[in-house]
PDB file of C-alpha atoms and ligand atoms in Angstrom:
ATOM      1  CA  UNK A   1     -16.976  -3.581  19.964  1.00  0.00           C
ATOM      2  CA  UNK A   2     -13.315  -2.789  20.635  1.00  0.00           C
ATOM      3  CA  UNK A   3     -11.927   0.703  20.013  1.00  0.00           C
ATOM      4  CA  UNK A   4      -9.942   0.203  16.794  1.00  0.00           C
ATOM      5  CA  UNK A   5      -8.930   3.834  16.267  1.00  0.00           C
ATOM      6  CA  UNK A   6      -5.344   4.497  15.322  1.00  0.00           C
ATOM      7  CA  UNK A   7      -3.236   7.640  15.725  1.00  0.00           C
ATOM      8  CA  UNK A   8      -0.525   8.700  13.310  1.00  0.00           C
ATOM      9  CA  UNK A   9       1.594  11.802  13.732  1.00  0.00           C
ATOM     10  CA  UNK A  10      -0.846  14.145  12.003  1.00  0.00           C
ATOM     11  CA  UNK A  11      -3.842  11.927  11.386  1.00  0.00           C
ATOM     12  CA  UNK A  12      -6.284   9.831  13.358  1.00  0.00           C
ATOM     13  CA  UNK A  13      -8.263   7.039  11.671  1.00  0.00           C
ATOM     14  CA  UNK A  14     -11.387   5.332  13.037  1.00  0.00           C
ATOM     15  CA  UNK A  15      -9.885   1.937  12.250  1.00  0.00           C
ATOM     16  CA  UNK A  16      -6.622   0.491  10.889  1.00  0.00           C
ATOM     17  CA  UNK A  17      -7.921  -1.230   7.716  1.00  0.00           C
ATOM     18  CA  UNK A  18      -7.526   0.252   4.243  1.00  0.00           C
ATOM     19  CA  UNK A  19      -7.200  -1.041   0.682  1.00  0.00           C
ATOM     20  CA  UNK A  20      -3.700  -1.199  -0.832  1.00  0.00           C
ATOM     21  CA  UNK A  21      -2.837   1.173  -3.676  1.00  0.00           C
ATOM     22  CA  UNK A  22      -3.796  -0.074  -7.122  1.00  0.00           C
ATOM     23  CA  UNK A  23      -6.075  -2.872  -5.951  1.00  0.00           C
ATOM     24  CA  UNK A  24      -9.151  -0.753  -5.273  1.00  0.00           C
ATOM     25  CA  UNK A  25      -9.111   1.754  -8.145  1.00  0.00           C
ATOM     26  CA  UNK A  26     -10.608   4.979  -6.828  1.00  0.00           C
ATOM     27  CA  UNK A  27     -13.268   3.049  -4.949  1.00  0.00           C
ATOM     28  CA  UNK A  28     -16.183   3.571  -7.370  1.00  0.00           C
ATOM     29  CA  UNK A  29     -16.905  -0.124  -8.071  1.00  0.00           C
ATOM     30  CA  UNK A  30     -16.466  -1.122  -4.427  1.00  0.00           C
ATOM     31  CA  UNK A  31     -18.756   1.726  -3.339  1.00  0.00           C
ATOM     32  CA  UNK A  32     -21.582  -0.158  -5.049  1.00  0.00           C
ATOM     33  CA  UNK A  33     -20.880  -3.206  -2.860  1.00  0.00           C
ATOM     34  CA  UNK A  34     -20.359  -1.697   0.579  1.00  0.00           C
ATOM     35  CA  UNK A  35     -20.352   1.584   2.474  1.00  0.00           C
ATOM     36  CA  UNK A  36     -16.916   3.124   1.869  1.00  0.00           C
ATOM     37  CA  UNK A  37     -17.189   5.044   5.134  1.00  0.00           C
ATOM     38  CA  UNK A  38     -16.324   1.689   6.802  1.00  0.00           C
ATOM     39  CA  UNK A  39     -12.762   2.090   5.511  1.00  0.00           C
ATOM     40  CA  UNK A  40     -10.103   3.403   7.872  1.00  0.00           C
ATOM     41  CA  UNK A  41      -8.925   5.265   4.781  1.00  0.00           C
ATOM     42  CA  UNK A  42      -9.115   4.889   1.010  1.00  0.00           C
ATOM     43  CA  UNK A  43      -5.726   4.610  -0.678  1.00  0.00           C
ATOM     44  CA  UNK A  44      -5.959   5.570  -4.359  1.00  0.00           C
ATOM     45  CA  UNK A  45      -4.215   3.827  -7.202  1.00  0.00           C
ATOM     46  CA  UNK A  46      -0.844   5.467  -7.799  1.00  0.00           C
ATOM     47  CA  UNK A  47      -1.015   8.800  -9.620  1.00  0.00           C
ATOM     48  CA  UNK A  48       1.718  10.081 -11.914  1.00  0.00           C
ATOM     49  CA  UNK A  49       2.194  13.613 -13.227  1.00  0.00           C
ATOM     50  CA  UNK A  50       0.987  12.704 -16.706  1.00  0.00           C
ATOM     51  CA  UNK A  51      -1.583  10.028 -17.664  1.00  0.00           C
ATOM     52  CA  UNK A  52      -0.117   6.559 -18.241  1.00  0.00           C
ATOM     53  CA  UNK A  53      -1.668   3.865 -20.433  1.00  0.00           C
ATOM     54  CA  UNK A  54       0.108   1.089 -18.505  1.00  0.00           C
ATOM     55  CA  UNK A  55       1.913  -1.965 -19.870  1.00  0.00           C
ATOM     56  CA  UNK A  56       0.807  -4.261 -22.727  1.00  0.00           C
ATOM     57  CA  UNK A  57      -1.226  -7.408 -21.935  1.00  0.00           C
ATOM     58  CA  UNK A  58      -0.910  -9.784 -20.218  1.00  0.00           C
ATOM     59  CA  UNK A  59      -0.771  -7.832 -16.985  1.00  0.00           C
ATOM     60  CA  UNK A  60      -1.902 -10.457 -14.485  1.00  0.00           C
ATOM     61  CA  UNK A  61      -0.775 -14.062 -13.951  1.00  0.00           C
ATOM     62  CA  UNK A  62      -1.935 -16.336 -11.161  1.00  0.00           C
ATOM     63  CA  UNK A  63       0.645 -18.321  -9.210  1.00  0.00           C
ATOM     64  CA  UNK A  64       0.112 -20.778  -6.324  1.00  0.00           C
ATOM     65  CA  UNK A  65      -1.362 -18.594  -3.548  1.00  0.00           C
ATOM     66  CA  UNK A  66      -0.215 -15.477  -5.336  1.00  0.00           C
ATOM     67  CA  UNK A  67      -0.577 -13.076  -8.218  1.00  0.00           C
ATOM     68  CA  UNK A  68       2.014 -11.603 -10.570  1.00  0.00           C
ATOM     69  CA  UNK A  69       1.100  -8.181 -11.931  1.00  0.00           C
ATOM     70  CA  UNK A  70       2.600  -5.872 -14.476  1.00  0.00           C
ATOM     71  CA  UNK A  71       0.048  -3.064 -14.637  1.00  0.00           C
ATOM     72  CA  UNK A  72       2.659  -0.374 -15.223  1.00  0.00           C
ATOM     73  CA  UNK A  73       0.946   2.371 -13.202  1.00  0.00           C
ATOM     74  CA  UNK A  74      -1.985   2.903 -15.558  1.00  0.00           C
ATOM     75  CA  UNK A  75      -3.737   6.043 -14.298  1.00  0.00           C
ATOM     76  CA  UNK A  76      -5.483   9.174 -15.574  1.00  0.00           C
ATOM     77  CA  UNK A  77      -2.701  11.532 -14.454  1.00  0.00           C
ATOM     78  CA  UNK A  78      -2.701  14.102 -11.700  1.00  0.00           C
ATOM     79  CA  UNK A  79      -4.691  16.839 -13.439  1.00  0.00           C
ATOM     80  CA  UNK A  80      -7.682  14.656 -14.334  1.00  0.00           C
ATOM     81  CA  UNK A  81      -7.591  13.048 -10.891  1.00  0.00           C
ATOM     82  CA  UNK A  82      -7.675  16.393  -9.068  1.00  0.00           C
ATOM     83  CA  UNK A  83     -10.372  17.845 -11.340  1.00  0.00           C
ATOM     84  CA  UNK A  84     -12.661  14.859 -11.884  1.00  0.00           C
ATOM     85  CA  UNK A  85     -12.130  12.175  -9.246  1.00  0.00           C
ATOM     86  CA  UNK A  86     -10.819  13.697  -6.023  1.00  0.00           C
ATOM     87  CA  UNK A  87     -13.777  16.057  -5.339  1.00  0.00           C
ATOM     88  CA  UNK A  88     -16.205  13.108  -5.193  1.00  0.00           C
ATOM     89  CA  UNK A  89     -13.863  11.116  -2.960  1.00  0.00           C
ATOM     90  CA  UNK A  90     -13.419  14.023  -0.547  1.00  0.00           C
ATOM     91  CA  UNK A  91     -17.189  14.615  -0.469  1.00  0.00           C
ATOM     92  CA  UNK A  92     -17.747  10.964   0.566  1.00  0.00           C
ATOM     93  CA  UNK A  93     -16.160  11.750   3.918  1.00  0.00           C
ATOM     94  CA  UNK A  94     -13.713   8.818   3.887  1.00  0.00           C
ATOM     95  CA  UNK A  95     -10.104   9.855   4.619  1.00  0.00           C
ATOM     96  CA  UNK A  96      -8.340   9.865   1.244  1.00  0.00           C
ATOM     97  CA  UNK A  97      -4.709   8.774   0.980  1.00  0.00           C
ATOM     98  CA  UNK A  98      -3.249   9.760  -2.380  1.00  0.00           C
ATOM     99  CA  UNK A  99      -0.590   7.406  -3.715  1.00  0.00           C
ATOM    100  CA  UNK A 100       1.909   9.053  -6.057  1.00  0.00           C
ATOM    101  CA  UNK A 101       4.915   8.060  -8.117  1.00  0.00           C
ATOM    102  CA  UNK A 102       7.499  10.417  -9.575  1.00  0.00           C
ATOM    103  CA  UNK A 103      10.257   9.541 -12.028  1.00  0.00           C
ATOM    104  CA  UNK A 104      12.549  11.959 -10.138  1.00  0.00           C
ATOM    105  CA  UNK A 105      12.527  13.666  -6.727  1.00  0.00           C
ATOM    106  CA  UNK A 106      11.526  16.920  -8.492  1.00  0.00           C
ATOM    107  CA  UNK A 107       8.536  15.211 -10.045  1.00  0.00           C
ATOM    108  CA  UNK A 108       7.503  13.802  -6.634  1.00  0.00           C
ATOM    109  CA  UNK A 109       7.623  17.370  -5.259  1.00  0.00           C
ATOM    110  CA  UNK A 110       5.632  18.753  -8.196  1.00  0.00           C
ATOM    111  CA  UNK A 111       2.821  16.213  -7.734  1.00  0.00           C
ATOM    112  CA  UNK A 112       2.746  16.642  -3.948  1.00  0.00           C
ATOM    113  CA  UNK A 113       2.599  20.439  -4.264  1.00  0.00           C
ATOM    114  CA  UNK A 114      -0.407  20.313  -6.601  1.00  0.00           C
ATOM    115  CA  UNK A 115      -2.642  18.326  -4.256  1.00  0.00           C
ATOM    116  CA  UNK A 116      -5.489  20.427  -2.887  1.00  0.00           C
ATOM    117  CA  UNK A 117      -6.332  20.693   0.832  1.00  0.00           C
ATOM    118  CA  UNK A 118      -8.505  17.950   2.247  1.00  0.00           C
ATOM    119  CA  UNK A 119      -6.246  15.024   1.351  1.00  0.00           C
ATOM    120  CA  UNK A 120      -5.744  13.017   4.571  1.00  0.00           C
ATOM    121  CA  UNK A 121      -2.293  11.717   3.665  1.00  0.00           C
ATOM    122  CA  UNK A 122       0.167  11.220   0.872  1.00  0.00           C
ATOM    123  CA  UNK A 123       1.681   7.803   0.129  1.00  0.00           C
ATOM    124  CA  UNK A 124       4.897   8.025  -1.871  1.00  0.00           C
ATOM    125  CA  UNK A 125       5.305   4.881  -3.962  1.00  0.00           C
ATOM    126  CA  UNK A 126       9.024   4.166  -3.874  1.00  0.00           C
ATOM    127  CA  UNK A 127       9.014   0.903  -5.724  1.00  0.00           C
ATOM    128  CA  UNK A 128       7.393  -0.051  -8.922  1.00  0.00           C
ATOM    129  CA  UNK A 129       8.848  -3.123 -10.554  1.00  0.00           C
ATOM    130  CA  UNK A 130       6.426  -2.720 -13.443  1.00  0.00           C
ATOM    131  CA  UNK A 131       7.483   0.564 -14.987  1.00  0.00           C
ATOM    132  CA  UNK A 132       9.389  -0.171 -18.212  1.00  0.00           C
ATOM    133  CA  UNK A 133      13.120  -0.011 -17.661  1.00  0.00           C
ATOM    134  CA  UNK A 134      12.686   0.152 -13.884  1.00  0.00           C
ATOM    135  CA  UNK A 135      13.357  -3.393 -12.778  1.00  0.00           C
ATOM    136  CA  UNK A 136      15.741  -2.345 -10.054  1.00  0.00           C
ATOM    137  CA  UNK A 137      14.899  -1.379  -6.472  1.00  0.00           C
ATOM    138  CA  UNK A 138      15.591   2.204  -5.366  1.00  0.00           C
ATOM    139  CA  UNK A 139      18.668   2.638  -3.182  1.00  0.00           C
ATOM    140  CA  UNK A 140      18.247   4.145   0.312  1.00  0.00           C
ATOM    141  CA  UNK A 141      19.779   7.402  -1.039  1.00  0.00           C
ATOM    142  CA  UNK A 142      17.164   7.514  -3.819  1.00  0.00           C
ATOM    143  CA  UNK A 143      14.440   6.798  -1.245  1.00  0.00           C
ATOM    144  CA  UNK A 144      15.698   9.679   0.895  1.00  0.00           C
ATOM    145  CA  UNK A 145      15.749  12.088  -2.067  1.00  0.00           C
ATOM    146  CA  UNK A 146      12.156  11.332  -3.067  1.00  0.00           C
ATOM    147  CA  UNK A 147      10.795  11.359   0.467  1.00  0.00           C
ATOM    148  CA  UNK A 148      12.670  14.594   1.164  1.00  0.00           C
ATOM    149  CA  UNK A 149      11.107  16.187  -1.928  1.00  0.00           C
ATOM    150  CA  UNK A 150       7.635  15.112  -0.806  1.00  0.00           C
ATOM    151  CA  UNK A 151       8.322  16.422   2.712  1.00  0.00           C
ATOM    152  CA  UNK A 152       9.278  19.835   1.376  1.00  0.00           C
ATOM    153  CA  UNK A 153       6.196  20.033  -0.813  1.00  0.00           C
ATOM    154  CA  UNK A 154       3.531  18.588   1.486  1.00  0.00           C
ATOM    155  CA  UNK A 155       3.123  19.619   5.128  1.00  0.00           C
ATOM    156  CA  UNK A 156       0.507  16.993   6.037  1.00  0.00           C
ATOM    157  CA  UNK A 157       0.757  13.299   6.931  1.00  0.00           C
ATOM    158  CA  UNK A 158       3.153  11.590   4.497  1.00  0.00           C
ATOM    159  CA  UNK A 159       3.855   7.863   4.159  1.00  0.00           C
ATOM    160  CA  UNK A 160       6.731   6.192   2.340  1.00  0.00           C
ATOM    161  CA  UNK A 161       5.848   2.888   0.686  1.00  0.00           C
ATOM    162  CA  UNK A 162       9.020   0.874   0.319  1.00  0.00           C
ATOM    163  CA  UNK A 163      10.055  -2.230  -1.603  1.00  0.00           C
ATOM    164  CA  UNK A 164      10.363  -5.497   0.320  1.00  0.00           C
ATOM    165  CA  UNK A 165      13.636  -6.265  -1.456  1.00  0.00           C
ATOM    166  CA  UNK A 166      17.117  -4.807  -1.153  1.00  0.00           C
ATOM    167  CA  UNK A 167      18.084  -3.336   2.189  1.00  0.00           C
ATOM    168  CA  UNK A 168      14.556  -2.632   3.450  1.00  0.00           C
ATOM    169  CA  UNK A 169      15.812  -1.563   6.893  1.00  0.00           C
ATOM    170  CA  UNK A 170      18.129   1.013   5.322  1.00  0.00           C
ATOM    171  CA  UNK A 171      15.244   2.192   3.104  1.00  0.00           C
ATOM    172  CA  UNK A 172      12.919   2.529   6.101  1.00  0.00           C
ATOM    173  CA  UNK A 173      15.539   4.424   8.098  1.00  0.00           C
ATOM    174  CA  UNK A 174      16.269   6.669   5.090  1.00  0.00           C
ATOM    175  CA  UNK A 175      12.552   7.459   4.711  1.00  0.00           C
ATOM    176  CA  UNK A 176      12.279   8.232   8.415  1.00  0.00           C
ATOM    177  CA  UNK A 177      15.336  10.519   8.348  1.00  0.00           C
ATOM    178  CA  UNK A 178      13.955  12.331   5.287  1.00  0.00           C
ATOM    179  CA  UNK A 179      10.737  13.203   7.111  1.00  0.00           C
ATOM    180  CA  UNK A 180       8.239  10.408   6.441  1.00  0.00           C
ATOM    181  CA  UNK A 181       5.512  10.174   9.095  1.00  0.00           C
ATOM    182  CA  UNK A 182       5.105   6.408   8.537  1.00  0.00           C
ATOM    183  CA  UNK A 183       6.495   3.611   6.397  1.00  0.00           C
ATOM    184  CA  UNK A 184       4.251   1.288   4.391  1.00  0.00           C
ATOM    185  CA  UNK A 185       5.809  -2.182   4.063  1.00  0.00           C
ATOM    186  CA  UNK A 186       5.637  -3.241   1.426  1.00  0.00           C
ATOM    187  CA  UNK A 187       5.134  -3.259  -2.319  1.00  0.00           C
ATOM    188  CA  UNK A 188       5.397  -6.472  -4.369  1.00  0.00           C
ATOM    189  CA  UNK A 189       8.399  -8.797  -4.764  1.00  0.00           C
ATOM    190  CA  UNK A 190       9.919  -9.062  -8.227  1.00  0.00           C
ATOM    191  CA  UNK A 191       9.127 -12.370  -9.874  1.00  0.00           C
ATOM    192  CA  UNK A 192       8.568 -13.735 -13.347  1.00  0.00           C
ATOM    193  CA  UNK A 193       6.702 -16.427 -15.270  1.00  0.00           C
ATOM    194  CA  UNK A 194       7.635 -18.212 -18.510  1.00  0.00           C
ATOM    195  CA  UNK A 195       5.335 -19.310 -21.315  1.00  0.00           C
ATOM    196  CA  UNK A 196       6.664 -22.825 -21.981  1.00  0.00           C
ATOM    197  CA  UNK A 197       4.933 -23.220 -25.384  1.00  0.00           C
ATOM    198  CA  UNK A 198       5.950 -19.750 -26.557  1.00  0.00           C
ATOM    199  CA  UNK A 199       9.420 -20.125 -24.977  1.00  0.00           C
ATOM    200  CA  UNK A 200       9.377 -16.531 -23.774  1.00  0.00           C
ATOM    201  CA  UNK A 201       8.646 -14.596 -20.586  1.00  0.00           C
ATOM    202  CA  UNK A 202       4.907 -14.146 -19.968  1.00  0.00           C
ATOM    203  CA  UNK A 203       5.322 -10.415 -19.340  1.00  0.00           C
ATOM    204  CA  UNK A 204       6.646  -7.957 -21.920  1.00  0.00           C
ATOM    205  CA  UNK A 205       8.614  -6.361 -19.105  1.00  0.00           C
ATOM    206  CA  UNK A 206      10.024  -9.818 -18.089  1.00  0.00           C
ATOM    207  CA  UNK A 207       9.715  -9.161 -14.333  1.00  0.00           C
ATOM    208  CA  UNK A 208       6.401  -8.610 -12.565  1.00  0.00           C
ATOM    209  CA  UNK A 209       5.324  -7.958  -8.973  1.00  0.00           C
ATOM    210  CA  UNK A 210       4.336 -10.912  -6.765  1.00  0.00           C
ATOM    211  CA  UNK A 211       1.586 -10.318  -4.185  1.00  0.00           C
ATOM    212  CA  UNK A 212      -1.059 -12.253  -2.259  1.00  0.00           C
ATOM    213  CA  UNK A 213      -1.054 -14.865   0.532  1.00  0.00           C
ATOM    214  CA  UNK A 214       2.238 -16.342  -0.780  1.00  0.00           C
ATOM    215  CA  UNK A 215       4.178 -13.282   0.425  1.00  0.00           C
ATOM    216  CA  UNK A 216       2.550 -12.847   3.851  1.00  0.00           C
ATOM    217  CA  UNK A 217       5.203 -14.646   5.951  1.00  0.00           C
ATOM    218  CA  UNK A 218       7.982 -12.798   4.101  1.00  0.00           C
ATOM    219  CA  UNK A 219       6.379  -9.404   4.707  1.00  0.00           C
ATOM    220  CA  UNK A 220       5.540 -10.279   8.330  1.00  0.00           C
ATOM    221  CA  UNK A 221       9.256 -10.733   9.041  1.00  0.00           C
ATOM    222  CA  UNK A 222      10.024  -7.435   7.296  1.00  0.00           C
ATOM    223  CA  UNK A 223       7.344  -5.571   9.273  1.00  0.00           C
ATOM    224  CA  UNK A 224       8.555  -7.134  12.535  1.00  0.00           C
ATOM    225  CA  UNK A 225      12.105  -5.955  11.872  1.00  0.00           C
ATOM    226  CA  UNK A 226      11.032  -2.482  10.743  1.00  0.00           C
ATOM    227  CA  UNK A 227       8.877  -2.049  13.853  1.00  0.00           C
ATOM    228  CA  UNK A 228      11.939  -2.824  15.965  1.00  0.00           C
ATOM    229  CA  UNK A 229      14.160  -0.375  14.087  1.00  0.00           C
ATOM    230  CA  UNK A 230      11.959   2.655  13.360  1.00  0.00           C
ATOM    231  CA  UNK A 231      10.515   5.331  15.642  1.00  0.00           C
ATOM    232  CA  UNK A 232       7.688   6.112  13.205  1.00  0.00           C
ATOM    233  CA  UNK A 233       4.623   3.897  12.614  1.00  0.00           C
ATOM    234  CA  UNK A 234       4.727   0.983  10.169  1.00  0.00           C
ATOM    235  CA  UNK A 235       1.710   0.136   8.005  1.00  0.00           C
ATOM    236  CA  UNK A 236       1.702  -3.511   6.930  1.00  0.00           C
ATOM    237  CA  UNK A 237       0.819  -4.632   3.410  1.00  0.00           C
ATOM    238  CA  UNK A 238       1.381  -8.123   2.054  1.00  0.00           C
ATOM    239  CA  UNK A 239      -0.954 -11.053   1.669  1.00  0.00           C
ATOM    240  CA  UNK A 240      -3.501  -9.937   4.247  1.00  0.00           C
ATOM    241  CA  UNK A 241      -6.799 -11.727   3.594  1.00  0.00           C
ATOM    242  CA  UNK A 242      -8.395 -12.136   7.025  1.00  0.00           C
ATOM    243  CA  UNK A 243      -8.715 -10.473  10.407  1.00  0.00           C
ATOM    244  CA  UNK A 244      -6.266 -12.996  11.859  1.00  0.00           C
ATOM    245  CA  UNK A 245      -3.705 -12.112   9.145  1.00  0.00           C
ATOM    246  CA  UNK A 246      -4.139  -8.430  10.020  1.00  0.00           C
ATOM    247  CA  UNK A 247      -3.749  -9.150  13.729  1.00  0.00           C
ATOM    248  CA  UNK A 248      -0.479 -11.022  13.137  1.00  0.00           C
ATOM    249  CA  UNK A 249       0.954  -7.820  11.696  1.00  0.00           C
ATOM    250  CA  UNK A 250      -0.523  -5.676  14.478  1.00  0.00           C
ATOM    251  CA  UNK A 251       0.870  -8.019  17.165  1.00  0.00           C
ATOM    252  CA  UNK A 252       4.229  -7.639  15.398  1.00  0.00           C
ATOM    253  CA  UNK A 253       3.919  -3.882  15.889  1.00  0.00           C
ATOM    254  CA  UNK A 254       2.120  -2.521  12.817  1.00  0.00           C
ATOM    255  CA  UNK A 255      -0.113   0.513  13.313  1.00  0.00           C
ATOM    256  CA  UNK A 256      -2.431  -0.308  10.428  1.00  0.00           C
ATOM    257  CA  UNK A 257      -2.888  -2.761   7.561  1.00  0.00           C
ATOM    258  CA  UNK A 258      -3.581  -2.579   3.854  1.00  0.00           C
ATOM    259  CA  UNK A 259      -5.485  -5.258   1.953  1.00  0.00           C
ATOM    260  CA  UNK A 260      -4.458  -5.720  -1.696  1.00  0.00           C
ATOM    261  CA  UNK A 261      -4.795  -8.912  -3.741  1.00  0.00           C
ATOM    262  CA  UNK A 262      -7.564 -10.235  -1.469  1.00  0.00           C
ATOM    263  CA  UNK A 263      -9.873  -7.600  -3.012  1.00  0.00           C
ATOM    264  CA  UNK A 264      -9.677  -9.555  -6.280  1.00  0.00           C
ATOM    265  CA  UNK A 265     -10.887 -12.854  -4.827  1.00  0.00           C
ATOM    266  CA  UNK A 266     -13.271 -11.245  -2.329  1.00  0.00           C
ATOM    267  CA  UNK A 267     -14.516  -7.753  -3.196  1.00  0.00           C
ATOM    268  CA  UNK A 268     -15.793  -7.483   0.398  1.00  0.00           C
ATOM    269  CA  UNK A 269     -12.367  -8.339   1.843  1.00  0.00           C
ATOM    270  CA  UNK A 270     -11.709  -4.948   3.438  1.00  0.00           C
ATOM    271  CA  UNK A 271     -14.935  -4.736   5.485  1.00  0.00           C
ATOM    272  CA  UNK A 272     -14.625  -8.461   6.293  1.00  0.00           C
ATOM    273  CA  UNK A 273     -11.059  -8.069   7.601  1.00  0.00           C
ATOM    274  CA  UNK A 274     -12.270  -5.175   9.765  1.00  0.00           C
ATOM    275  CA  UNK A 275     -15.193  -7.199  11.123  1.00  0.00           C
ATOM    276  CA  UNK A 276     -12.983 -10.223  11.823  1.00  0.00           C
ATOM    277  CA  UNK A 277     -10.452  -8.113  13.750  1.00  0.00           C
ATOM    278  CA  UNK A 278     -13.322  -6.931  15.977  1.00  0.00           C
ATOM    279  CA  UNK A 279     -14.591 -10.492  16.440  1.00  0.00           C
ATOM    280  CA  UNK A 280     -11.196 -11.900  17.451  1.00  0.00           C
ATOM    281  CA  UNK A 281     -10.549  -9.025  19.886  1.00  0.00           C
ATOM    282  CA  UNK A 282     -14.023  -9.396  21.429  1.00  0.00           C
ATOM    283  CA  UNK A 283     -13.493 -13.141  21.866  1.00  0.00           C
ATOM    284  CA  UNK A 284     -10.271 -12.322  23.738  1.00  0.00           C
ATOM    285  CA  UNK A 285     -11.896  -9.611  25.873  1.00  0.00           C
ATOM    286  CA  UNK A 286      -9.694  -6.880  24.346  1.00  0.00           C
ATOM    287  CA  UNK A 287     -11.388  -3.454  24.414  1.00  0.00           C
ATOM    288  CA  UNK A 288      -8.741  -1.285  22.782  1.00  0.00           C
ATOM    289  CA  UNK A 289      -6.652  -2.417  19.811  1.00  0.00           C
ATOM    290  CA  UNK A 290      -3.737  -0.382  21.125  1.00  0.00           C
ATOM    291  CA  UNK A 291      -3.464  -2.865  24.052  1.00  0.00           C
ATOM    292  CA  UNK A 292      -2.244  -5.656  21.768  1.00  0.00           C
ATOM    293  CA  UNK A 293      -0.150  -3.674  19.272  1.00  0.00           C
ATOM    294  CA  UNK A 294       3.413  -4.967  19.261  1.00  0.00           C
ATOM    295  CA  UNK A 295       2.751  -7.350  22.122  1.00  0.00           C
ATOM    296  CA  UNK A 296       4.814 -10.187  20.621  1.00  0.00           C
ATOM    297  CA  UNK A 297       7.848  -7.896  20.926  1.00  0.00           C
ATOM    298  CA  UNK A 298       7.357  -7.391  24.647  1.00  0.00           C
ATOM    299  CA  UNK A 299       7.484 -11.048  25.648  1.00  0.00           C
TER     300      UNK A 299
HETATM  301  C1  FMN B 301      -3.027  -5.469  -9.650  1.00  0.00           C
HETATM  302  C2  FMN B 301      -2.153  -4.733  -8.674  1.00  0.00           C
HETATM  303  C3  FMN B 301      -1.909  -3.373  -8.867  1.00  0.00           C
HETATM  304  C4  FMN B 301      -1.105  -2.662  -7.977  1.00  0.00           C
HETATM  305  N1  FMN B 301      -0.907  -1.326  -8.171  1.00  0.00           N
HETATM  306  C5  FMN B 301      -0.166  -0.618  -7.270  1.00  0.00           C
HETATM  307  C6  FMN B 301      -0.045   0.787  -7.386  1.00  0.00           C
HETATM  308  O1  FMN B 301      -0.599   1.432  -8.272  1.00  0.00           O
HETATM  309  N2  FMN B 301       0.724   1.419  -6.454  1.00  0.00           N
HETATM  310  C7  FMN B 301       1.334   0.765  -5.407  1.00  0.00           C
HETATM  311  O2  FMN B 301       1.997   1.402  -4.585  1.00  0.00           O
HETATM  312  N3  FMN B 301       1.196  -0.576  -5.273  1.00  0.00           N
HETATM  313  C8  FMN B 301       0.454  -1.264  -6.155  1.00  0.00           C
HETATM  314  N4  FMN B 301       0.292  -2.605  -6.002  1.00  0.00           N
HETATM  315  C9  FMN B 301       0.903  -3.284  -4.831  1.00  0.00           C
HETATM  316  C10 FMN B 301      -0.103  -3.384  -3.679  1.00  0.00           C
HETATM  317  O3  FMN B 301      -0.536  -2.108  -3.260  1.00  0.00           O
HETATM  318  C11 FMN B 301       0.537  -4.115  -2.487  1.00  0.00           C
HETATM  319  O4  FMN B 301       1.661  -3.387  -2.037  1.00  0.00           O
HETATM  320  C12 FMN B 301       1.008  -5.524  -2.851  1.00  0.00           C
HETATM  321  O5  FMN B 301       0.115  -6.131  -3.748  1.00  0.00           O
HETATM  322  C13 FMN B 301       1.141  -6.427  -1.596  1.00  0.00           C
HETATM  323  O6  FMN B 301      -0.086  -6.550  -0.912  1.00  0.00           O
HETATM  324  P1  FMN B 301      -1.109  -7.790  -1.174  1.00  0.00           P
HETATM  325  O7  FMN B 301      -0.293  -9.041  -1.066  1.00  0.00           O
HETATM  326  O8  FMN B 301      -2.158  -7.648  -0.113  1.00  0.00           O
HETATM  327  O9  FMN B 301      -1.658  -7.602  -2.546  1.00  0.00           O
HETATM  328  C14 FMN B 301      -0.519  -3.341  -6.877  1.00  0.00           C
HETATM  329  C15 FMN B 301      -0.760  -4.699  -6.690  1.00  0.00           C
HETATM  330  C16 FMN B 301      -1.573  -5.407  -7.568  1.00  0.00           C
HETATM  331  C17 FMN B 301      -1.825  -6.868  -7.318  1.00  0.00           C
END
């Protein structure tokens, strides 16, 4: 079995595969299906300062090879998470990455400051197309302000999860300059669907986030470009559903991968992706994942 361990600036993970924020809840249901200690890390659904009920139904809409979602950051809020959910997650031994979203840089700092010790990393969600009134993508200056606030409040490993739209290179560079230890690329693309009979948009919020296999080639190009431009690690997220998908991103230079929508059509997707990475590497005689990272760039 190849050595799949991966080193970040302030964190080392046993393997590079983790669920994407919001597609794995807090792990409870998946923990009944497989051993969560197999995960490189567990990324929580995004937490906000106060509880959020999320958007009205419908919230999910299937598209060819993809999924539109408009969940609207439904979550129990920071206080309930820290008191009732986090202790169990930390006790499970799996590295816990807390995803957070703040309406303002100050709010990002407030949430980051209130996280107790033991959290492996923070993931700052810098794009949420599904929050009412927030259909635009953050500018690089807004990215820098939020990442800077998180950096001031949280001394540990901190990741910036950017939008795939707008000037993603400028956003990645802004996150790096503001102190992010890694960039996660990326969140969903803004899309929409129309109810032809009802003659109205399917989603109350009009736009929704597109994810799944449909976006993989788009995100692969983004990750490839970010890996060429940034000095910090890039974590790939977009349409990954197999070990070969994950390896495409790693060959492009990604340090790690996150599996999102695939969890909905295969609840065992994360451990399967991990197993398949090992199988492909073994078949190629590769003993250390590090050997192949970014190798398409070196040709
Ligand atoms: C139902 C659903 C809920 C999501 N919730 C969040 C969230 O809470 N925070 C976040 O940063 N991203 C969220 N995302 C985006 C995913 O984490 C991921 O960035 C995106 O879906 C692309 O990866 P995928 O194609 O593998 O799903 C959500 C995606 C889906 C489909």
